[in-house]
Short mmCIF file of C-alpha atoms and ligand atoms in Angstrom, two decimals:
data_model
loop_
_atom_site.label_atom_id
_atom_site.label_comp_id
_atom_site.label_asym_id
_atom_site.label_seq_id
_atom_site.Cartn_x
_atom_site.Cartn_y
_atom_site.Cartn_z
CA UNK A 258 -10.35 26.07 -13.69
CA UNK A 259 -7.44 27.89 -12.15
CA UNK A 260 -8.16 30.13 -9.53
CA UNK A 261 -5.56 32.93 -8.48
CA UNK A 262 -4.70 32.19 -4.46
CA UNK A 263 -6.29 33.97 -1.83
CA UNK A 264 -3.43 36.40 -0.86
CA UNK A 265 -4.91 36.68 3.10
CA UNK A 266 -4.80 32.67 3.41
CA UNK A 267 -1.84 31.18 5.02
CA UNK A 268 0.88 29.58 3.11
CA UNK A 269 0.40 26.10 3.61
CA UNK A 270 4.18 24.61 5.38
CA UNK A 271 4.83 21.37 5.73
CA UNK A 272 8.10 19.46 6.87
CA UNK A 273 10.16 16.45 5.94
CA UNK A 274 11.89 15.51 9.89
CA UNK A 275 14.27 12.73 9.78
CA UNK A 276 15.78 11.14 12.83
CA UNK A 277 19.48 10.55 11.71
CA UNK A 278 19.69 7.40 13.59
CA UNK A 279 19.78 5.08 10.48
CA UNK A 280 19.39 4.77 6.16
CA UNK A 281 15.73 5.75 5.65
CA UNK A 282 13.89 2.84 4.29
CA UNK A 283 10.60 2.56 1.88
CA UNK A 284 8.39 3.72 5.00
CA UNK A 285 10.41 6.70 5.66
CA UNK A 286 10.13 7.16 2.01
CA UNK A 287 6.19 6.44 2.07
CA UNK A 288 5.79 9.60 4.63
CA UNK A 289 8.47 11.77 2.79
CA UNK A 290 6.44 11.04 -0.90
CA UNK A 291 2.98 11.79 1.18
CA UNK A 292 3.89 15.01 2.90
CA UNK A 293 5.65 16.54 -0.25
CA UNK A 294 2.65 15.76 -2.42
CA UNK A 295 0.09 16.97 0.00
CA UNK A 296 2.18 20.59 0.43
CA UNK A 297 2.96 20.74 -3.49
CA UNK A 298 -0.71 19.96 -4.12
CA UNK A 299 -1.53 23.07 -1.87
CA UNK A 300 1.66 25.39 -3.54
CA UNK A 301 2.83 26.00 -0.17
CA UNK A 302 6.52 25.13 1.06
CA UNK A 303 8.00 22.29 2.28
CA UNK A 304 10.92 22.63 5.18
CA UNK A 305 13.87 20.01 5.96
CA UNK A 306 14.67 19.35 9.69
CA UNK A 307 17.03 17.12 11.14
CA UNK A 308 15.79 15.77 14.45
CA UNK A 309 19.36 14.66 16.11
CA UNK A 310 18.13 15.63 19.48
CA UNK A 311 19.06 12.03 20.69
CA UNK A 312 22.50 12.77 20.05
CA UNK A 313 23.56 8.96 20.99
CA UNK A 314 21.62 7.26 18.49
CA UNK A 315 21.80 9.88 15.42
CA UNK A 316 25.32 10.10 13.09
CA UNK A 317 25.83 13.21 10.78
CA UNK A 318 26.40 10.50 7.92
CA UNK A 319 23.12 9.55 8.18
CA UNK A 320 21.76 12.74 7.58
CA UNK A 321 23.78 13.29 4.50
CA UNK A 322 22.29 9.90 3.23
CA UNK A 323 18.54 11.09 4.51
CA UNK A 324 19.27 14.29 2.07
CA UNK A 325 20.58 12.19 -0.88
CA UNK A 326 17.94 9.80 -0.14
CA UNK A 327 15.20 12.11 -0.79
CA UNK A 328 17.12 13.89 -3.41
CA UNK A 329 17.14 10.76 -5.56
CA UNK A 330 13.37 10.12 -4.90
CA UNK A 331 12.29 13.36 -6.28
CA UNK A 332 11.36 15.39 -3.64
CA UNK A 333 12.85 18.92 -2.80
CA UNK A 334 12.14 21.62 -0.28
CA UNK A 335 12.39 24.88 0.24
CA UNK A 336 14.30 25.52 3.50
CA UNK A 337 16.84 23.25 5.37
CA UNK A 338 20.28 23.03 6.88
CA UNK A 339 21.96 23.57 3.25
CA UNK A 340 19.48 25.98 1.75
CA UNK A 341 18.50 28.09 4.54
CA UNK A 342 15.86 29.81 5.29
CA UNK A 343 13.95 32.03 7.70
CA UNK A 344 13.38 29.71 10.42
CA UNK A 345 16.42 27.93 10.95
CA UNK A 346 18.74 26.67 12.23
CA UNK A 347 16.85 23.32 11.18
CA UNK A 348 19.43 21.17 13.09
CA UNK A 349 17.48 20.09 16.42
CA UNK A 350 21.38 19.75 18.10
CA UNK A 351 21.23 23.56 16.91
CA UNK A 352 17.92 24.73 18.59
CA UNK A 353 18.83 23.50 22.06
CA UNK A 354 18.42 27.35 23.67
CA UNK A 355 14.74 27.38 21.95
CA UNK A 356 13.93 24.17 24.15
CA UNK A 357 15.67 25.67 27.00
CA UNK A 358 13.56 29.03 26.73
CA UNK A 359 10.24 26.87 26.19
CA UNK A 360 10.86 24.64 29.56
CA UNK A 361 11.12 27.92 31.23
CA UNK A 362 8.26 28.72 30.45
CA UNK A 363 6.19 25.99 31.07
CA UNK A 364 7.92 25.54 34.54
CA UNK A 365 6.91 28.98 35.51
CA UNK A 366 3.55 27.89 34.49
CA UNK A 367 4.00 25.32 37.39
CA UNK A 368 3.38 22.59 34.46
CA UNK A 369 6.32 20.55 35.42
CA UNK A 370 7.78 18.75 38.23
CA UNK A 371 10.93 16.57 38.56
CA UNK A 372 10.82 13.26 38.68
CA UNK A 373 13.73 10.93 40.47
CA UNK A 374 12.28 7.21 39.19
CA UNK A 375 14.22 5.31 37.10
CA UNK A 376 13.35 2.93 35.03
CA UNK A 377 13.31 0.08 37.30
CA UNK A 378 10.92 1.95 39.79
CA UNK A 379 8.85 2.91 37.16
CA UNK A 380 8.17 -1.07 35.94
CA UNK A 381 7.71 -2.23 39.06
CA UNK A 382 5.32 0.67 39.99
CA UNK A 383 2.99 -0.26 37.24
CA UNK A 384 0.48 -2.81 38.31
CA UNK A 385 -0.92 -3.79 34.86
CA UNK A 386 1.19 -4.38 31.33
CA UNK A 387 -1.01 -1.22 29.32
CA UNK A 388 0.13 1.91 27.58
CA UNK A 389 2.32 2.18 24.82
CA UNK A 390 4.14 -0.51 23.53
CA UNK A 391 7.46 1.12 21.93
CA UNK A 392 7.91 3.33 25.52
CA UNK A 393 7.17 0.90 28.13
CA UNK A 394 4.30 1.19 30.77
CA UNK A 395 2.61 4.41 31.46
CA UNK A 396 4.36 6.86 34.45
CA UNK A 397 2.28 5.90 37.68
CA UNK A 398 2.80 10.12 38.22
CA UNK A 399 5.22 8.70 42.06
CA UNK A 400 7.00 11.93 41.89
CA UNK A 401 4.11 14.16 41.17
CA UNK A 402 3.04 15.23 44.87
CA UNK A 403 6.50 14.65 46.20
CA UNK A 404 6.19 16.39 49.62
CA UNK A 405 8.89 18.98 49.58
CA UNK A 406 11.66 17.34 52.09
CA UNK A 407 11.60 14.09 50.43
CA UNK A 408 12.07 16.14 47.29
CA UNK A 409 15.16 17.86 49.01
CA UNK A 410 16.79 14.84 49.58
CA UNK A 411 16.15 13.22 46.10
CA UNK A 412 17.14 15.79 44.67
CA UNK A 413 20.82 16.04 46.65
CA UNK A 414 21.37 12.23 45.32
CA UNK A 415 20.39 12.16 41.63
CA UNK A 416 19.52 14.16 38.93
CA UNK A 417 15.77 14.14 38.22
CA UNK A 418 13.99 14.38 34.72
CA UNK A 419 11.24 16.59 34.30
CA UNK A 420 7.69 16.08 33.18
CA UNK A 421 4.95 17.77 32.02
CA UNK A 422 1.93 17.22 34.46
CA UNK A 423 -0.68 16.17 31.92
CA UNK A 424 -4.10 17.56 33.01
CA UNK A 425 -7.16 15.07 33.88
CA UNK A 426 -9.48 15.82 30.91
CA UNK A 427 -10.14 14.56 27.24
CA UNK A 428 -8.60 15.85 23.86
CA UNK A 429 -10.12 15.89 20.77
CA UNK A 430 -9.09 16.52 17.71
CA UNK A 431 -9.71 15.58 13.95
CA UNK A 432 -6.57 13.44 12.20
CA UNK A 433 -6.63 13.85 8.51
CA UNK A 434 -6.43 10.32 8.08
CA UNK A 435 -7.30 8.48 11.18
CA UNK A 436 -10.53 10.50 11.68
CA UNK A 437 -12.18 11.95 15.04
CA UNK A 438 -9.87 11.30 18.02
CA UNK A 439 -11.26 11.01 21.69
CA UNK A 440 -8.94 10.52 24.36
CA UNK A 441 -8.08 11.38 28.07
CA UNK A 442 -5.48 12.67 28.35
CA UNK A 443 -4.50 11.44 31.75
CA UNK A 444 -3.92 8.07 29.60
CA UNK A 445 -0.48 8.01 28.57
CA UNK A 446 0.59 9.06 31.83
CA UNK A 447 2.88 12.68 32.56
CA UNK A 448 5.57 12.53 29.68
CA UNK A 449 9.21 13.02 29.82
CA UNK A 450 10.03 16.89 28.17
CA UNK A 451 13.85 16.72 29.49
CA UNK A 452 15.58 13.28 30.57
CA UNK A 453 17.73 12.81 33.22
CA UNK A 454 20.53 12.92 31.70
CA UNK A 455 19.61 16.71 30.18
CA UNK A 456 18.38 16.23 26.53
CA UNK A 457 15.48 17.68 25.60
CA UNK A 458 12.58 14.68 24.73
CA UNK A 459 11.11 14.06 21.05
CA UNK A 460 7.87 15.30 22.52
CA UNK A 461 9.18 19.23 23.52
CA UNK A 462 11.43 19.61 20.32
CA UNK A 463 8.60 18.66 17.73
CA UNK A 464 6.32 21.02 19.24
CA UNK A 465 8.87 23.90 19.87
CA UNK A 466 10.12 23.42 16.14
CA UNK A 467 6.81 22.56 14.26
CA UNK A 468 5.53 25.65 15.84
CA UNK A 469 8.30 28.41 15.48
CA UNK A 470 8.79 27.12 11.81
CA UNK A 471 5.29 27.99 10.88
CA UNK A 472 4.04 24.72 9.71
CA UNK A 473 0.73 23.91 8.60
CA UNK A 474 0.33 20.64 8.23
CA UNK A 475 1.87 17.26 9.94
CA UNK A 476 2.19 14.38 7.50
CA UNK A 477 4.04 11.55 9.32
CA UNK A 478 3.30 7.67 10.24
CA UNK A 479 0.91 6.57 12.40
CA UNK A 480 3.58 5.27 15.00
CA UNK A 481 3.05 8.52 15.82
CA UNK A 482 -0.66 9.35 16.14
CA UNK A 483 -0.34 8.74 20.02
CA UNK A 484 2.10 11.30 20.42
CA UNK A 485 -0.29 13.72 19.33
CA UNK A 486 -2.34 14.42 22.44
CA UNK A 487 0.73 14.92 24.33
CA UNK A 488 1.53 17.42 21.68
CA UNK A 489 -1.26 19.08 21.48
CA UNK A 490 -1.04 19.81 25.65
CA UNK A 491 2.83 21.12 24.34
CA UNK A 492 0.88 23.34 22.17
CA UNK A 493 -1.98 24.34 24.70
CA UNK A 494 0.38 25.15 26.97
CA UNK A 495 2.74 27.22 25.04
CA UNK A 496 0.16 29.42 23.54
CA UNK A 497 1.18 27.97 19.82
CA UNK A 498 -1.62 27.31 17.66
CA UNK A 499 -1.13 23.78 16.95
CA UNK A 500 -0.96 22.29 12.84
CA UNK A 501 -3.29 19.88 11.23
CA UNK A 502 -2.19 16.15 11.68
CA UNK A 503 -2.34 13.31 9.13
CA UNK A 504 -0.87 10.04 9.89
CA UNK A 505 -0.26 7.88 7.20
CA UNK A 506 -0.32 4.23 7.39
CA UNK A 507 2.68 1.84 8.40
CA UNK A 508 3.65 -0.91 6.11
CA UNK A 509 3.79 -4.00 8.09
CA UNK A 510 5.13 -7.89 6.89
CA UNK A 511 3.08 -11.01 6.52
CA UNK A 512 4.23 -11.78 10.12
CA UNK A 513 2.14 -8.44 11.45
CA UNK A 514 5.43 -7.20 12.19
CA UNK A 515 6.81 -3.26 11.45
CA UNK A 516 8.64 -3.94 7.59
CA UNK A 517 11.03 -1.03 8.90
CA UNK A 518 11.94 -3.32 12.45
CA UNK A 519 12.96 -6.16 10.29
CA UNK A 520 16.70 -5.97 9.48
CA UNK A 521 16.01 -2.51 9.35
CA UNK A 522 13.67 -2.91 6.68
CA UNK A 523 14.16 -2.36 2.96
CA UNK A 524 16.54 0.72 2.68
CA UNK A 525 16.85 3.51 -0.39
CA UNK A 526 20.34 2.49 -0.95
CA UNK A 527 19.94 -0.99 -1.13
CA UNK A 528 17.25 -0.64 -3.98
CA UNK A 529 19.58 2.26 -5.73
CA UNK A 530 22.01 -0.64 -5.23
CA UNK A 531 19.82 -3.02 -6.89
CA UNK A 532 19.26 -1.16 -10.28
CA UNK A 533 15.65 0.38 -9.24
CA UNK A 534 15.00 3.76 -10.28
CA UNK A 535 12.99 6.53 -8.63
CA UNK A 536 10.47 6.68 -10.36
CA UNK A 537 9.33 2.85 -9.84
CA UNK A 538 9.91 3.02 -6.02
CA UNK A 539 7.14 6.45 -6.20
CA UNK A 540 5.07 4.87 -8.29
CA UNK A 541 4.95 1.94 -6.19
CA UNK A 542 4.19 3.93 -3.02
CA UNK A 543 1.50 5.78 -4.76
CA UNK A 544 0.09 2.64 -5.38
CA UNK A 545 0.18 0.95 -1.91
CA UNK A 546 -0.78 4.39 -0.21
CA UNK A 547 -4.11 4.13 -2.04
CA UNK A 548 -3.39 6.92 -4.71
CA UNK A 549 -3.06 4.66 -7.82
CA UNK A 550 -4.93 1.44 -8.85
CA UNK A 551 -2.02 0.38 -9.99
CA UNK A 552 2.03 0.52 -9.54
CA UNK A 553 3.35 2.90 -12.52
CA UNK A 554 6.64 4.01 -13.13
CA UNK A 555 5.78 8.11 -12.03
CA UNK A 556 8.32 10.75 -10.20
CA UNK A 557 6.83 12.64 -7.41
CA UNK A 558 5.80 15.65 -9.42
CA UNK A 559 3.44 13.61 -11.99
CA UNK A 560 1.47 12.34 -8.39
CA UNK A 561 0.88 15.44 -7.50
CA UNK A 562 -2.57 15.90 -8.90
CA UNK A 563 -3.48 12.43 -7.69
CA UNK A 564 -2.96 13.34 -4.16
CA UNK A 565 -5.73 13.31 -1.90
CA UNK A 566 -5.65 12.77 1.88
CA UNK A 567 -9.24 10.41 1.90
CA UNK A 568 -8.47 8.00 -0.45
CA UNK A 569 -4.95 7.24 1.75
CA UNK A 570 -5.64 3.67 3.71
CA UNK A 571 -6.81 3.75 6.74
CA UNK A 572 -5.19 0.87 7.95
CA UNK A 573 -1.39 -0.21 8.34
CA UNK A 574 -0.65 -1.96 4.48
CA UNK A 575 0.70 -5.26 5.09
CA UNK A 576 3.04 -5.66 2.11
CA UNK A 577 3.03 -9.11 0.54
CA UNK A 578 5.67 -11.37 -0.95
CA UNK A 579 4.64 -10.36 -4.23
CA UNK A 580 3.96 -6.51 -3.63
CA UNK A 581 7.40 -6.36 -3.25
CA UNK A 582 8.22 -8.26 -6.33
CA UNK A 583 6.23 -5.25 -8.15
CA UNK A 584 8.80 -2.80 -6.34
CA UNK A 585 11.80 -4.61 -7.73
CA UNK A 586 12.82 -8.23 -8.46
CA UNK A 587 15.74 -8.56 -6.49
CA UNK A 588 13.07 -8.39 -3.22
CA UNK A 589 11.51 -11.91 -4.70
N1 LIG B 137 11.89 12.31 13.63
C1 LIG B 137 10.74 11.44 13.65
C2 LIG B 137 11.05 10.17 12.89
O1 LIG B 137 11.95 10.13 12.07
C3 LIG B 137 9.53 12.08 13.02
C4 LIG B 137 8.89 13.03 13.95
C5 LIG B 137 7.63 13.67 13.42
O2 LIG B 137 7.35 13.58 12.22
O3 LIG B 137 6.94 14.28 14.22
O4 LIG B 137 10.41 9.17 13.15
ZN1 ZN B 138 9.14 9.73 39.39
#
């Protein structure tokens, strides 16, 4: 049965957000497939962001090959650097005044607070190994209460970073995938919204960007499901209504190990390379996603009616030997 759509319900806006640092691999290309499907399943748009704000680690190469990359997959959006749109400019290196303007505002909120550790003091500040792998032990919060003349001098001597004072209380909220969510969020310690050496963190821009460019719904992989109390305090604290969150699952080796840490994992280009076509790689992440029963040779837009968030796995996918025969030979 169609039925004609609601004209007072919000467009649903989703986003495709590649970091520039490197060729996007079949992961990358697991979260791309997933968050176009779910937004084309719900006829709303779909918006293409670079997230460069690491200027060190990103190269603008990489971001052509991110947009060929998904081009060749099948997938297509509606806004982005090249098309435009009404909520650009969707360059992160671009939106560094919208950052600016956002700090302000949370440090006239008294939310943040400069902190002169490095990295050193921070490790051997923290008395037990715990917190989150990838970033290293949780802030002990040393600079937090600085009295003021210690401040003073710390301040003549290096440059601080600033971080957001995370309140002592527990988030909630519902992941389209993961389920309920419970935590305090005191856990992961105050988080880093501008480094020391001025750029604006991963944490501020996502939240500044996902809210001023309207979107809906957060489809991305479950590396970053603890990011997402810290966001939602971004959010909170901004006065930004805050999206709906689905993290989808990582694919991991045998060895328990990320696919995409190992040699970089297995890359678009080197399967373009190889002979494989589009429509086999979709197919095939449709299948280990959860969506098909089987691997088929099907473009994006044939999934679409097969989407559906609760039959996505739960857990990471480790991807065997001979899974990724099924993708192509040539990974035998
Ligand atoms: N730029 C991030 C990445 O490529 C994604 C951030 C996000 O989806 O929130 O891993
Ligand atoms: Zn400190």
């Amino acid at each position: 049965m169609n039925s004609l759509p609601d004209p007072h319900k919000k467009k649903a806006r989703g986003r495709f957000a590649p970091s520039p640092s490197g060729l996007m691999h079949i992961g990358n290309a697991l979260a791309a497939l997933l968050a176009w499907l779910q937004i084309r399943k719900l006829q709303g748009s779909l918006v293409l962001r670079i997230e460069d704000i690491d200027t060190a680690r990103c190269r603008p190469e990489f971001a052509e090959a991110a947009v060929r990359d998904l081009h060749w997959l099948g997938l297509d959006w509606d806004e982005g650097p090249a098309a435009g749109g009404a909520s650009g400019p969707y360059v992160q290196s671009e939106r560094l005044e919208l950052y600016r303007q956002a700090l302000d505002r949370l440090s006239a909120d008294g939310l943040l607070y400069p902190c002169y550790c490095s990295r050193h003091d921070i490790l051997a500040a923290a008395a037990a190994p715990h917190g989150l792998a990838s970033e290293g032990p949780v802030y002990p919060g040393t600079c937090r209460n600085l009295p003021a003349e210690e401040a003073a001098e710390r301040a003549s001597r290096k440059l601080p970073s600033l971080r957001f004072a995370v309140p002592y209380r527990e988030i909630r909220f519902t992941d389209g995938v993961a389920g309920e969510r419970t935590v305090n969020a005191a856990d992961g310690g105050d988080f880093i919204v501008r480094r020391a050496d001025g750029i604006y963190s991963y944490q501020l821009a996502v939240v500044v960007d996902d809210a001023l460019m309207g979107i809906t719904h957060v489809l991305r992989g479950a590396d970053l499901l603890d990011s997402t109390p810290r966001q939602l305090l971004l959010y909170e604290a901004l006065g930004y209504k805050a999206p709906g969150f689905a993290h989808v699952p990582l694919m991991m080796g045998p060895d328990g190990r990320r696919l995409a840490k190992r040699h970089g994992g297995i890359t678009l280009a080197e399967l373009r390379a190889a002979g494989a076509a589009p429509q086999d790689i979709t197919g095939w992440l449709a299948w280990i996603a959860g969506l098909l029963p089987e691997p088929a040779p099907l473009p994006p837009a044939e999934l679409v009616p097969l989407f559906d968030l609760s039959a996505i796995h739960k857990e990471n996918i480790v991807v065997t030997a001979e899974m990724l025969v099924r993708l192509h030979p040539s990974l035998g």
